[in-house]
Structure formats: structure tokens, C-alpha cells
CSV table of C-alpha atoms and ligand atoms in Angstrom, one decimal:
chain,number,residue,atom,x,y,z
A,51,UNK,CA,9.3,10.2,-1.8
A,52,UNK,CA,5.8,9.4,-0.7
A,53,UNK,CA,4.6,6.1,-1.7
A,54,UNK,CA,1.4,3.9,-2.6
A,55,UNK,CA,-0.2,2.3,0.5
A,56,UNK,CA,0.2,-1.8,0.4
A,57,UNK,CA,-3.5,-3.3,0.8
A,58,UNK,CA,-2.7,-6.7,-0.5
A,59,UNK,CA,-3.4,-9.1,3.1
A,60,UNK,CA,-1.2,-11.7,1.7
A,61,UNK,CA,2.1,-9.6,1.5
A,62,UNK,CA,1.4,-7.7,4.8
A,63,UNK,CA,0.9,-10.6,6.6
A,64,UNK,CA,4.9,-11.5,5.8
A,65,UNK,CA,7.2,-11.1,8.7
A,66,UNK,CA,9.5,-8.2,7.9
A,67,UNK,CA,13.1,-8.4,8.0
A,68,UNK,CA,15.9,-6.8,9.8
A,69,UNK,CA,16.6,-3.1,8.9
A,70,UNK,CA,20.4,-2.1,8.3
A,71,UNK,CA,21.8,1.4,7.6
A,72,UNK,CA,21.5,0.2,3.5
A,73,UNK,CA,17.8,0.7,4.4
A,74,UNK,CA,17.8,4.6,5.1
A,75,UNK,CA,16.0,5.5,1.6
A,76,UNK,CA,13.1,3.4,2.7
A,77,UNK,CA,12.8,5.0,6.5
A,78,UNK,CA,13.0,8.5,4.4
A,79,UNK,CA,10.4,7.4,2.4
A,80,UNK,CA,8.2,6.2,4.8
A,81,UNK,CA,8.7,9.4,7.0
A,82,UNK,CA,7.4,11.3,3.3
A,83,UNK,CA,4.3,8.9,3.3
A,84,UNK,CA,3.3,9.4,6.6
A,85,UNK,CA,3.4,13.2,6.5
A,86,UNK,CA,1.4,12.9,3.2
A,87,UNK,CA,-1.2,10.9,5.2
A,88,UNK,CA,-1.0,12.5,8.3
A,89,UNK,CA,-4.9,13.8,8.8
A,90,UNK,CA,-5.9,10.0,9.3
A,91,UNK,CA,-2.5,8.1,10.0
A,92,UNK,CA,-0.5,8.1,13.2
A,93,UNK,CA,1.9,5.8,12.1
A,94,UNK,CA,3.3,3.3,9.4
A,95,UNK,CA,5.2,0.6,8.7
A,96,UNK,CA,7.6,-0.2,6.3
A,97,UNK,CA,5.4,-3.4,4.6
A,98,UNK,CA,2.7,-0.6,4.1
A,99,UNK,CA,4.7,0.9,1.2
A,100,UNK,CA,6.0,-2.3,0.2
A,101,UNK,CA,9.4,-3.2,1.8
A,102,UNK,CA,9.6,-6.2,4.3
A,103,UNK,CA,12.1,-4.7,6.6
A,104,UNK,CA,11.7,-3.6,10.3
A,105,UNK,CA,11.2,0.0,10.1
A,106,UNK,CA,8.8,2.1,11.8
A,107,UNK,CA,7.7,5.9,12.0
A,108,UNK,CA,4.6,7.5,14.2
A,109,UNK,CA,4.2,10.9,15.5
A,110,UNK,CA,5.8,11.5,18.9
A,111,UNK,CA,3.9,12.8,21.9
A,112,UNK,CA,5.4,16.4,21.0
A,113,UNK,CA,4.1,15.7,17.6
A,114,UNK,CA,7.4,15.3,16.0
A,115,UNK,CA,7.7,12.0,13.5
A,116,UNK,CA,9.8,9.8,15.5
A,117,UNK,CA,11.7,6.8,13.2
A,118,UNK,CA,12.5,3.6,14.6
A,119,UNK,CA,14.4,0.9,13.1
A,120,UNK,CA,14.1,-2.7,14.2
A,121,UNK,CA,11.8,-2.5,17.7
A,122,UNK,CA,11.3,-4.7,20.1
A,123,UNK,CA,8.9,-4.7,22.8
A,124,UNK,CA,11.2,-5.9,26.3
A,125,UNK,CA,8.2,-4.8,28.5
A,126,UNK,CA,4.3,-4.7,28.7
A,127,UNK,CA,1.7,-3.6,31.1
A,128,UNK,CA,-1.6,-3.2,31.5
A,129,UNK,CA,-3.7,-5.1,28.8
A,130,UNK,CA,-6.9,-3.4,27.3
A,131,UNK,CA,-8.9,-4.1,24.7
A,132,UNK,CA,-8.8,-1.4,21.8
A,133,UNK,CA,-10.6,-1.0,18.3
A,134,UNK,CA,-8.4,0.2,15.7
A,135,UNK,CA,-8.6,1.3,12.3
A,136,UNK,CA,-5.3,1.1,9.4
A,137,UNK,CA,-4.4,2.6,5.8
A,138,UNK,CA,-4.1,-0.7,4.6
A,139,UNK,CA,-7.4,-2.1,6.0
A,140,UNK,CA,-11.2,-1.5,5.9
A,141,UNK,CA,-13.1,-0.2,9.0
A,142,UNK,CA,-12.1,-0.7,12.3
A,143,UNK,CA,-11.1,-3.6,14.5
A,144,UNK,CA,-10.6,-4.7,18.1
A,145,UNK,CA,-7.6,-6.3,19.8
A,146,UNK,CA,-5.5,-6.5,22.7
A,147,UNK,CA,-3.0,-3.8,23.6
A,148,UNK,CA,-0.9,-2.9,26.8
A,149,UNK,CA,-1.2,0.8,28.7
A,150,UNK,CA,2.4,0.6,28.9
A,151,UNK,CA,5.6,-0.7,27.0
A,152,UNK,CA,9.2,-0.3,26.7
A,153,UNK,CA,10.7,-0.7,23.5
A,154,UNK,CA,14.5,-1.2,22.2
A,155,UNK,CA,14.9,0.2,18.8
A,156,UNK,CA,17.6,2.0,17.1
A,157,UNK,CA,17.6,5.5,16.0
A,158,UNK,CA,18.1,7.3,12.5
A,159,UNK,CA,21.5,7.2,13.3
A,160,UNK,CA,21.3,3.9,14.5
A,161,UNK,CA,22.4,4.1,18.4
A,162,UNK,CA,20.6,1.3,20.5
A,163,UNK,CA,17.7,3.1,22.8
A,164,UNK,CA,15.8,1.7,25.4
A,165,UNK,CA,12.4,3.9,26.2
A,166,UNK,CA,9.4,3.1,27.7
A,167,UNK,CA,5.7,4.9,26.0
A,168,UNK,CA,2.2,5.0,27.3
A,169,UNK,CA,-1.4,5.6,26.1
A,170,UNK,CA,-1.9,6.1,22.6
A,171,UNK,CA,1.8,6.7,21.5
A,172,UNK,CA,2.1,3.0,23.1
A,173,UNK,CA,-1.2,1.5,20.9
A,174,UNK,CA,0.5,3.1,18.1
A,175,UNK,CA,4.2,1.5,18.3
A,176,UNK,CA,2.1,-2.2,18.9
A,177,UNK,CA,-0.2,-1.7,15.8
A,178,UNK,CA,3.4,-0.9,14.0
A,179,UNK,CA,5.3,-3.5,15.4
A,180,UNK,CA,2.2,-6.0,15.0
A,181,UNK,CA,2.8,-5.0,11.0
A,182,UNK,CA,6.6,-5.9,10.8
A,183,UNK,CA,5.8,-9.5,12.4
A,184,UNK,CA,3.4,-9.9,9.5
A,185,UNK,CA,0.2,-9.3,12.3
A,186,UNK,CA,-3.1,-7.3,10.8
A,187,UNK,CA,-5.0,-6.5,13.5
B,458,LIG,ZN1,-1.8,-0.6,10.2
């Protein structure tokens, strides 16, 4: 079910919570939202539509929605700066980001994976992961 986009600073700025497998409806949902926004959105995260739980989705590099539940960032290289621009904000704004990182998350059927992403992909999973530690960029 696609969802309203969360624009309220106060509640985004909330660190999210640990996702469990009682959380699925709200990864399918968010998957729904961010195909229904997908001409000017390359990711989302869960506090967007609402729910404070550590859940995020973004288009792969093969340009397949790829779901993550609760990511962690083990490993960053290569700080830049970058200006970036969100659903739930106005315009666009700069901040640091790393060229590379490797990320622990589980899957959509909640296996443990370890994988490491670069270039934009990479900005993408730190703006998202940024969101579920209650960071606006
Ligand atoms: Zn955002």
C-alpha cells in the first residue's frame, strides 16, 4: 500500500527502532511507496511513511528495489562532500558521505548479509541509514 510521505522534522528526527519479521507489512509498504515515487526518489526509509523501525529500500545498481532491514555501516571510505535533496525535505543540502561502505543488514527473509557498495548506491544507503538514526541531512 503506498503511503503519505512524513514531513514533520520533529518525528523524523526520532531514532528508529529495531525491525523484526512482525515488521514485514511496513517493508511491503514502503517497497509500494517508493515505486509510486520512483521518478524523483532513490530510496526511503521507514520514518518517511511513519513507522520508527529500521527498515530501508533503494534501487539496486541493476535497478531492482533492494529491502534492507536493520543496516549497519561496519566500514567507510573515502569522505566527500555531497549535496542532497529528500521527499521529506525542501531543496537540497550538503553533507559528508564516504565513496565506499560495507553494510550488515538482513534480507527479506531475514538472513544476516555482509556487502560492501560504492558511488551513488553507497550515498543512497547513508542518506537512509542517516533517517533511521533520526539524522536529516
Ligand atoms: Zn531523505
Amino acid at each position: 500500500m503506498v503511503r503519505d510521505i512524513t514531513k514533520d522534522p520533529i518525528f523524523l528526527s526520532q531514532p528508529s527502532k529495531p525491525a523484526t519479521e512482525a515488521d514485514r507489512p511496513v517493508a511491503r509498504d514502503l517497497l509500494d511507496t517508493l515505486a509510486a515515487h520512483r521518478d524523483r526518489c532513490a530510496g526511503m526509509a521507514a520514518n518517511m511513511i511513519g513507522e520508527l523501525k529500521r527498515i530501508i529500500v533503494f534501487e539496486g545498481e541493476d535497478g531492482d528495489p533492494v529491502l534492507m532491514y536493520n543496516p549497519e555501516i561496519l566500514k567507510k571510505s573515502e569522505p566527500y562532500r555531497a549535496a542532497e535533496g529528500c521527499l521529506s525535505l525542501q531543496g537540497l543540502r550538503q553533507g559528508e558521505r564516504w565513496k565506499t561502505i560495507k553494510v550488515r543488514f538482513q534480507d527479506g527473509a531475514f538472513k544476516t548479509r555482509i556487502k560492501t557498495y560504492t558511488g551513488f548506491t553507497a550515498q543512497v544507503i547513508q542518506h537512509e541509514i542517516d533517517h533511521c538514526n533520526g539524522v536529516l541531512i
